[in-house]
Amino acid sequence: METKILVTGGAGYIGSHVVKALGEAGHSVLTYDNLSTGNRWAVLHGELVEGDLADRDTLRRVMREFQPAAVMHFAASIVVPESVREPLKYYRNNTANALNLLDVMAEQGIGRFIFSSTAAVYGIPTSIPVDEQAPLSPINPYGSAKAMVEQILRDLAFARDDFRYVALRYFNVAGADGQSRIGQAYREATHLITRALKTAKGESDKLQVFGTDYPTADGTCIRDYIHVDDLASAHLLALDYLLRGGESDVFNCGYGHGYSVREVVDVARRVTGVDFAVEETERRAGDPPALVADSTKLKGALGWQPRHDDLEYIVRTAWEWERQRQ
Ligand code: UDP
């Protein structure tokens, strides 16, 4: 059945992959994006309205006219070290703007919401892999801003019978569309895999490895890298769940095993065939040593079946995408 979905940030990296998946599933999609980091060409399906979440009038008009059955909210700032330097930007873009969106949804009587949360809400987990019951204890403003929205969602769902949400806590999202139509296109790449590939491409002379003295097997940080199309499929399952009357809930999105920075570097060198230079430097502010998901709940309750649990595939799709960009 065709359902109308409003997607904030649908022109961005993760949002655009979800818009693609929604289109393939036959849904009607409206993307609301201020194009601050997103791109018009990335919206492969439905209409794009250029608008800011701070602009309540435009948001209200779009919501009133489109009357979505659910809202998926991707629009946010996502760079952990930037959040340490510029916390207000993160509380404004990620917390205050989410509040605006929820306000307008309430006014317009729209009560189904899927939220892009993050593993950064856990801070430094006391045990790995981390499940959804672990305490929320973020160690950077990016994680705090997202944890605040989760708190708002819990309170709102408690207060209002007609409001239900799913918060998906993303681990490290990477890779690109298998046909290289969309992928990461940030003006300034900060994520490890993208930085490694840009180095292989010759855009920088070396890849910095931030910290080699972490309490991990090889001293570098461990992350659970999940392919963006598998993350997109989790969103479609969450949508079906909510539309079938599911209760508000929270799910980790990751594969359940992690790779160190050095292991990622090895795979990137192998996939690209370029033995690019690496420089070991100081730790970067705000980085927990290891983040690995226990995603039993996503698999059990929503029936999620990942198709790309393979770091080589993740890096290869990202490389194919990266190679054909200017
Ligand atoms: N990292 C690195 N060099 C880079 C970018 C990232 O060593 O150029 C490390 C970073 O310190 C972290 C891991 O790679 O330990 C993943 O960082 P990323 O920025 O990709 O994602 P995050 O985990 O911060 O969301």
Tab-separated table of C-alpha atoms and ligand atoms in Angstrom:
chain	number	residue	atom	x	y	z
A	1	MET	CA	0.000	0.000	0.000
A	2	GLU	CA	1.335	3.441	-0.892
A	3	THR	CA	1.977	5.513	2.179
A	4	LYS	CA	3.009	9.169	2.337
A	5	ILE	CA	6.268	9.683	4.178
A	6	LEU	CA	7.921	13.010	4.921
A	7	VAL	CA	11.697	12.645	5.109
A	8	THR	CA	13.770	15.439	6.628
A	9	GLY	CA	17.342	15.332	5.396
A	10	GLY	CA	16.375	13.114	2.458
A	11	ALA	CA	19.038	14.779	0.305
A	12	GLY	CA	21.789	13.692	2.688
A	13	TYR	CA	23.825	10.527	2.820
A	14	ILE	CA	21.623	8.180	4.876
A	15	GLY	CA	18.364	9.972	4.076
A	16	SER	CA	18.898	9.593	0.329
A	17	HIS	CA	19.415	5.850	0.644
A	18	VAL	CA	16.194	5.577	2.659
A	19	VAL	CA	14.310	7.709	0.103
A	20	LYS	CA	15.571	5.313	-2.579
A	21	ALA	CA	14.335	2.310	-0.561
A	22	LEU	CA	10.961	3.959	0.148
A	23	GLY	CA	10.549	4.650	-3.567
A	24	GLU	CA	11.429	1.052	-4.454
A	25	ALA	CA	8.816	-0.117	-1.919
A	26	GLY	CA	6.165	2.015	-3.642
A	27	HIS	CA	5.765	4.749	-1.034
A	28	SER	CA	5.105	8.385	-1.803
A	29	VAL	CA	7.956	10.514	-0.457
A	30	LEU	CA	8.474	14.197	0.209
A	31	THR	CA	11.986	15.252	1.153
A	32	TYR	CA	12.408	18.367	3.299
A	33	ASP	CA	16.041	19.458	3.283
A	34	ASN	CA	17.872	22.800	3.540
A	35	LEU	CA	20.654	21.465	1.270
A	36	SER	CA	23.298	22.650	3.750
A	37	THR	CA	25.096	19.337	3.339
A	38	GLY	CA	22.656	17.459	1.103
A	39	ASN	CA	22.341	17.523	-2.665
A	40	ARG	CA	19.367	17.845	-4.978
A	41	TRP	CA	20.679	15.072	-7.259
A	42	ALA	CA	20.728	12.623	-4.359
A	43	VAL	CA	16.930	12.562	-4.103
A	44	LEU	CA	16.110	9.678	-6.438
A	45	HIS	CA	12.419	9.542	-5.645
A	46	GLY	CA	9.540	11.944	-4.956
A	47	GLU	CA	9.529	15.678	-4.436
A	48	LEU	CA	12.174	17.820	-2.744
A	49	VAL	CA	11.172	20.940	-0.818
A	50	GLU	CA	14.114	23.145	0.092
A	51	GLY	CA	13.414	24.262	3.629
A	52	ASP	CA	14.912	24.587	7.060
A	53	LEU	CA	13.593	22.940	10.201
A	54	ALA	CA	14.000	26.263	11.993
A	55	ASP	CA	11.442	27.748	9.555
A	56	ARG	CA	8.238	26.612	11.196
A	57	ASP	CA	5.962	28.384	8.713
A	58	THR	CA	7.327	26.496	5.719
A	59	LEU	CA	7.425	23.262	7.672
A	60	ARG	CA	3.807	23.731	8.773
A	61	ARG	CA	2.643	24.488	5.232
A	62	VAL	CA	4.440	21.427	3.821
A	63	MET	CA	3.107	19.170	6.566
A	64	ARG	CA	-0.456	20.491	6.182
A	65	GLU	CA	-0.449	20.032	2.398
A	66	PHE	CA	1.317	16.652	2.273
A	67	GLN	CA	-0.383	15.054	5.308
A	68	PRO	CA	2.210	12.295	5.775
A	69	ALA	CA	1.355	9.114	7.644
A	70	ALA	CA	4.811	9.233	9.223
A	71	VAL	CA	7.887	11.430	9.447
A	72	MET	CA	11.437	10.130	9.195
A	73	HIS	CA	13.918	12.587	10.630
A	74	PHE	CA	17.501	12.494	9.293
A	75	ALA	CA	18.329	16.197	9.052
A	76	ALA	CA	21.101	16.785	11.577
A	77	SER	CA	24.755	17.650	12.045
A	78	ILE	CA	26.877	14.544	12.426
A	79	VAL	CA	30.543	15.275	13.067
A	80	VAL	CA	31.618	14.313	16.579
A	81	PRO	CA	34.792	16.478	16.836
A	82	GLU	CA	32.927	19.471	15.405
A	83	SER	CA	30.296	18.992	18.122
A	84	VAL	CA	33.051	19.249	20.729
A	85	ARG	CA	34.226	22.558	19.237
A	86	GLU	CA	30.779	23.976	18.435
A	87	PRO	CA	28.282	22.504	20.909
A	88	LEU	CA	25.612	25.144	20.330
A	89	LYS	CA	25.406	24.243	16.663
A	90	TYR	CA	24.591	20.656	17.704
A	91	TYR	CA	22.016	21.568	20.339
A	92	ARG	CA	20.389	23.923	17.826
A	93	ASN	CA	20.431	21.660	14.747
A	94	ASN	CA	19.914	18.344	16.459
A	95	THR	CA	17.834	19.126	19.538
A	96	ALA	CA	16.001	22.435	19.009
A	97	ASN	CA	15.150	21.635	15.382
A	98	ALA	CA	13.801	18.204	16.326
A	99	LEU	CA	11.601	19.957	18.863
A	100	ASN	CA	10.297	22.281	16.123
A	101	LEU	CA	9.506	19.307	13.955
A	102	LEU	CA	7.669	17.494	16.765
A	103	ASP	CA	5.716	20.661	17.586
A	104	VAL	CA	4.545	21.062	14.015
A	105	MET	CA	3.687	17.349	13.788
A	106	ALA	CA	1.592	17.666	16.956
A	107	GLU	CA	-0.228	20.709	15.569
A	108	GLN	CA	-0.999	18.846	12.354
A	109	GLY	CA	-2.024	15.639	14.093
A	110	ILE	CA	0.811	13.515	12.671
A	111	GLY	CA	1.804	10.900	15.188
A	112	ARG	CA	4.317	8.422	13.725
A	113	PHE	CA	8.012	9.276	13.888
A	114	ILE	CA	11.267	7.524	13.039
A	115	PHE	CA	14.322	9.112	14.540
A	116	SER	CA	17.974	8.847	13.522
A	117	SER	CA	19.706	8.279	16.819
A	118	THR	CA	23.251	7.128	17.363
A	119	ALA	CA	25.495	4.766	19.264
A	120	ALA	CA	27.109	7.938	20.614
A	121	VAL	CA	24.274	8.085	23.186
A	122	TYR	CA	26.026	5.240	25.054
A	123	GLY	CA	29.303	7.106	25.559
A	124	ILE	CA	31.897	4.567	26.683
A	125	PRO	CA	29.885	1.372	27.141
A	126	THR	CA	30.826	-0.799	30.107
A	127	SER	CA	30.371	-3.961	28.065
A	128	ILE	CA	30.651	-4.757	24.365
A	129	PRO	CA	28.540	-5.488	22.362
A	130	VAL	CA	26.147	-2.914	23.772
A	131	ASP	CA	22.406	-3.554	23.897
A	132	GLU	CA	19.553	-1.069	24.165
A	133	GLN	CA	19.316	-1.464	27.958
A	134	ALA	CA	22.765	0.029	28.507
A	135	PRO	CA	22.741	3.392	30.282
A	136	LEU	CA	22.830	6.510	28.135
A	137	SER	CA	25.927	8.424	29.015
A	138	PRO	CA	27.199	10.390	26.033
A	139	ILE	CA	30.732	11.811	26.065
A	140	ASN	CA	30.343	14.442	23.368
A	141	PRO	CA	27.750	17.097	22.458
A	142	TYR	CA	26.707	15.151	19.353
A	143	GLY	CA	25.664	12.189	21.516
A	144	SER	CA	24.120	14.443	24.183
A	145	ALA	CA	22.020	16.322	21.653
A	146	LYS	CA	20.648	13.043	20.263
A	147	ALA	CA	20.070	11.584	23.750
A	148	MET	CA	18.043	14.693	24.623
A	149	VAL	CA	15.778	14.066	21.644
A	150	GLU	CA	15.318	10.459	22.752
A	151	GLN	CA	14.246	11.780	26.176
A	152	ILE	CA	11.784	14.174	24.537
A	153	LEU	CA	10.375	11.285	22.494
A	154	ARG	CA	9.911	9.105	25.587
A	155	ASP	CA	8.101	11.908	27.393
A	156	LEU	CA	5.932	12.720	24.401
A	157	ALA	CA	4.930	9.092	23.806
A	158	PHE	CA	4.062	8.795	27.505
A	159	ALA	CA	1.962	11.949	27.406
A	160	ARG	CA	0.120	11.285	24.171
A	161	ASP	CA	-1.619	8.105	23.074
A	162	ASP	CA	-1.603	9.210	19.445
A	163	PHE	CA	2.192	9.568	19.244
A	164	ARG	CA	4.487	6.587	18.588
A	165	TYR	CA	8.118	6.567	17.576
A	166	VAL	CA	11.024	4.319	16.747
A	167	ALA	CA	14.524	5.571	17.490
A	168	LEU	CA	17.237	3.768	15.546
A	169	ARG	CA	20.667	3.989	17.118
A	170	TYR	CA	23.110	3.900	14.235
A	171	PHE	CA	26.598	2.563	14.654
A	172	ASN	CA	29.115	3.487	11.903
A	173	VAL	CA	27.273	3.864	8.644
A	174	ALA	CA	29.349	3.442	5.491
A	175	GLY	CA	29.288	2.191	1.909
A	176	ALA	CA	27.220	3.412	-1.021
A	177	ASP	CA	24.462	2.468	-3.424
A	178	GLY	CA	25.399	-0.706	-5.358
A	179	GLN	CA	24.858	1.176	-8.635
A	180	SER	CA	26.918	4.195	-7.485
A	181	ARG	CA	24.019	6.609	-7.942
A	182	ILE	CA	24.324	7.996	-4.410
A	183	GLY	CA	26.880	7.861	-1.615
A	184	GLN	CA	28.693	10.090	0.845
A	185	ALA	CA	29.091	13.543	-0.655
A	186	TYR	CA	30.038	15.795	2.227
A	187	ARG	CA	31.999	18.866	1.275
A	188	GLU	CA	34.454	17.943	3.961
A	189	ALA	CA	34.883	14.253	4.642
A	190	THR	CA	35.601	13.339	8.239
A	191	HIS	CA	34.640	9.661	8.417
A	192	LEU	CA	37.339	7.032	8.402
A	193	ILE	CA	36.403	4.991	5.327
A	194	THR	CA	35.776	8.057	3.174
A	195	ARG	CA	39.003	9.690	4.342
A	196	ALA	CA	40.945	6.503	3.603
A	197	LEU	CA	39.464	6.288	0.097
A	198	LYS	CA	40.112	9.953	-0.639
A	199	THR	CA	43.708	9.362	0.388
A	200	ALA	CA	43.892	6.355	-1.954
A	201	LYS	CA	42.485	8.607	-4.668
A	202	GLY	CA	45.268	11.118	-4.068
A	203	GLU	CA	43.132	13.889	-2.573
A	204	SER	CA	45.341	13.950	0.492
A	205	ASP	CA	48.880	12.732	0.934
A	206	LYS	CA	48.253	10.617	4.041
A	207	LEU	CA	45.542	9.239	6.303
A	208	GLN	CA	45.831	10.172	9.945
A	209	VAL	CA	45.085	7.476	12.507
A	210	PHE	CA	43.757	9.207	15.595
A	211	GLY	CA	45.215	7.413	18.592
A	212	THR	CA	47.101	4.132	18.878
A	213	ASP	CA	47.049	3.844	22.676
A	214	TYR	CA	43.417	2.803	23.205
A	215	PRO	CA	42.711	-0.275	25.343
A	216	THR	CA	41.986	-2.431	22.273
A	217	ALA	CA	43.909	-5.317	20.689
A	218	ASP	CA	45.904	-3.110	18.282
A	219	GLY	CA	45.539	0.188	20.168
A	220	THR	CA	43.178	1.821	17.646
A	221	CYS	CA	39.431	2.404	18.048
A	222	ILE	CA	36.942	-0.298	17.148
A	223	ARG	CA	33.691	0.459	15.330
A	224	ASP	CA	30.794	-1.583	13.957
A	225	TYR	CA	30.533	-0.526	10.279
A	226	ILE	CA	27.074	-1.047	8.771
A	227	HIS	CA	26.232	-0.732	5.078
A	228	VAL	CA	23.884	2.168	4.395
A	229	ASP	CA	21.432	-0.018	2.410
A	230	ASP	CA	21.087	-2.409	5.370
A	231	LEU	CA	20.417	0.604	7.565
A	232	ALA	CA	17.814	1.784	5.041
A	233	SER	CA	16.042	-1.583	5.223
A	234	ALA	CA	15.858	-1.223	9.042
A	235	HIS	CA	13.971	2.046	8.488
A	236	LEU	CA	11.416	0.403	6.238
A	237	LEU	CA	10.854	-2.328	8.805
A	238	ALA	CA	10.468	0.294	11.539
A	239	LEU	CA	7.936	2.118	9.385
A	240	ASP	CA	5.869	-1.027	8.766
A	241	TYR	CA	6.043	-1.795	12.474
A	242	LEU	CA	4.708	1.628	13.473
A	243	LEU	CA	2.022	1.651	10.792
A	244	ARG	CA	0.842	-1.775	11.974
A	245	GLY	CA	0.335	-0.289	15.446
A	246	GLY	CA	3.675	-1.155	17.071
A	247	GLU	CA	4.597	0.498	20.356
A	248	SER	CA	7.321	3.100	20.668
A	249	ASP	CA	10.724	1.455	20.842
A	250	VAL	CA	14.472	1.823	20.353
A	251	PHE	CA	16.754	-0.412	18.264
A	252	ASN	CA	20.495	-0.656	17.741
A	253	CYS	CA	21.597	-0.793	14.106
A	254	GLY	CA	24.903	-2.546	13.583
A	255	TYR	CA	26.190	-5.999	12.674
A	256	GLY	CA	27.469	-7.021	16.094
A	257	HIS	CA	31.161	-7.111	15.329
A	258	GLY	CA	33.725	-4.407	14.990
A	259	TYR	CA	36.914	-3.541	13.146
A	260	SER	CA	39.836	-1.473	14.351
A	261	VAL	CA	41.056	1.580	12.452
A	262	ARG	CA	44.103	-0.415	11.369
A	263	GLU	CA	41.892	-3.233	10.032
A	264	VAL	CA	39.849	-0.722	8.043
A	265	VAL	CA	43.058	0.726	6.620
A	266	ASP	CA	44.152	-2.770	5.510
A	267	VAL	CA	40.829	-3.438	3.761
A	268	ALA	CA	40.887	-0.002	2.102
A	269	ARG	CA	44.412	-0.631	0.800
A	270	ARG	CA	43.414	-4.048	-0.503
A	271	VAL	CA	40.191	-2.905	-2.191
A	272	THR	CA	41.782	0.152	-3.827
A	273	GLY	CA	45.102	-1.504	-4.627
A	274	VAL	CA	46.805	1.653	-3.330
A	275	ASP	CA	49.298	1.403	-0.502
A	276	PHE	CA	48.482	4.902	0.762
A	277	ALA	CA	50.479	6.527	3.549
A	278	VAL	CA	49.289	6.541	7.136
A	279	GLU	CA	50.377	8.821	9.956
A	280	GLU	CA	49.719	7.883	13.557
A	281	THR	CA	48.699	10.941	15.545
A	282	GLU	CA	47.100	11.945	18.848
A	283	ARG	CA	43.660	10.804	19.901
A	284	ARG	CA	40.757	12.830	18.549
A	285	ALA	CA	38.460	14.480	21.132
A	286	GLY	CA	35.214	12.668	21.895
A	287	ASP	CA	36.116	9.184	20.592
A	288	PRO	CA	35.124	6.150	22.707
A	289	PRO	CA	37.560	3.201	22.353
A	290	ALA	CA	35.016	0.653	21.079
A	291	LEU	CA	31.407	0.724	19.865
A	292	VAL	CA	29.834	-2.535	18.741
A	293	ALA	CA	26.084	-3.168	18.530
A	294	ASP	CA	24.080	-5.958	20.008
A	295	SER	CA	21.358	-5.906	17.332
A	296	THR	CA	19.464	-8.991	18.527
A	297	LYS	CA	16.391	-6.854	19.121
A	298	LEU	CA	16.290	-5.402	15.597
A	299	LYS	CA	16.622	-8.887	14.133
A	300	GLY	CA	14.094	-10.460	16.510
A	301	ALA	CA	11.362	-7.837	16.862
A	302	LEU	CA	11.529	-6.292	13.383
A	303	GLY	CA	12.867	-9.291	11.431
A	304	TRP	CA	15.903	-7.382	10.118
A	305	GLN	CA	18.120	-9.505	7.883
A	306	PRO	CA	21.280	-7.681	6.866
A	307	ARG	CA	22.487	-8.384	3.320
A	308	HIS	CA	25.854	-6.637	3.280
A	309	ASP	CA	27.584	-7.693	6.496
A	310	ASP	CA	30.953	-7.634	4.791
A	311	LEU	CA	33.550	-4.873	5.248
A	312	GLU	CA	34.995	-5.565	1.789
A	313	TYR	CA	31.597	-4.933	0.165
A	314	ILE	CA	31.131	-1.773	2.230
A	315	VAL	CA	34.516	-0.409	1.232
A	316	ARG	CA	34.139	-1.543	-2.397
A	317	THR	CA	30.787	0.238	-2.894
A	318	ALA	CA	32.188	3.353	-1.212
A	319	TRP	CA	35.282	3.139	-3.462
A	320	GLU	CA	33.240	2.732	-6.654
A	321	TRP	CA	31.172	5.730	-5.654
A	322	GLU	CA	34.216	7.790	-4.682
A	323	ARG	CA	36.146	6.948	-7.838
A	324	GLN	CA	33.513	8.244	-10.221
A	325	ARG	CA	33.071	11.551	-8.362
A	326	GLN	CA	34.917	14.693	-9.509
B	1	UDP	N1	39.456	8.025	12.393
B	1	UDP	C1	40.817	8.089	12.074
B	1	UDP	N2	41.205	8.894	11.033
B	1	UDP	C2	40.322	9.618	10.293
B	1	UDP	C3	38.936	9.550	10.621
B	1	UDP	C4	38.551	8.741	11.684
B	1	UDP	O1	41.656	7.464	12.718
B	1	UDP	O2	40.730	10.335	9.378
B	1	UDP	C5	39.029	7.147	13.492
B	1	UDP	C6	38.260	7.898	14.589
B	1	UDP	O3	39.151	8.438	15.524
B	1	UDP	C7	37.389	6.773	15.139
B	1	UDP	C8	37.098	5.898	13.935
B	1	UDP	O4	38.107	6.223	12.973
B	1	UDP	O5	38.109	6.031	16.065
B	1	UDP	C9	35.734	6.158	13.322
B	1	UDP	O6	35.578	7.550	13.156
B	1	UDP	P1	34.494	8.184	12.214
B	1	UDP	O7	34.721	9.667	12.184
B	1	UDP	O8	34.492	7.447	10.899
B	1	UDP	O9	33.104	7.846	12.910
B	1	UDP	P2	32.569	8.097	14.424
B	1	UDP	O10	32.836	6.809	15.143
B	1	UDP	O11	33.263	9.289	14.977
B	1	UDP	O12	31.105	8.340	14.216
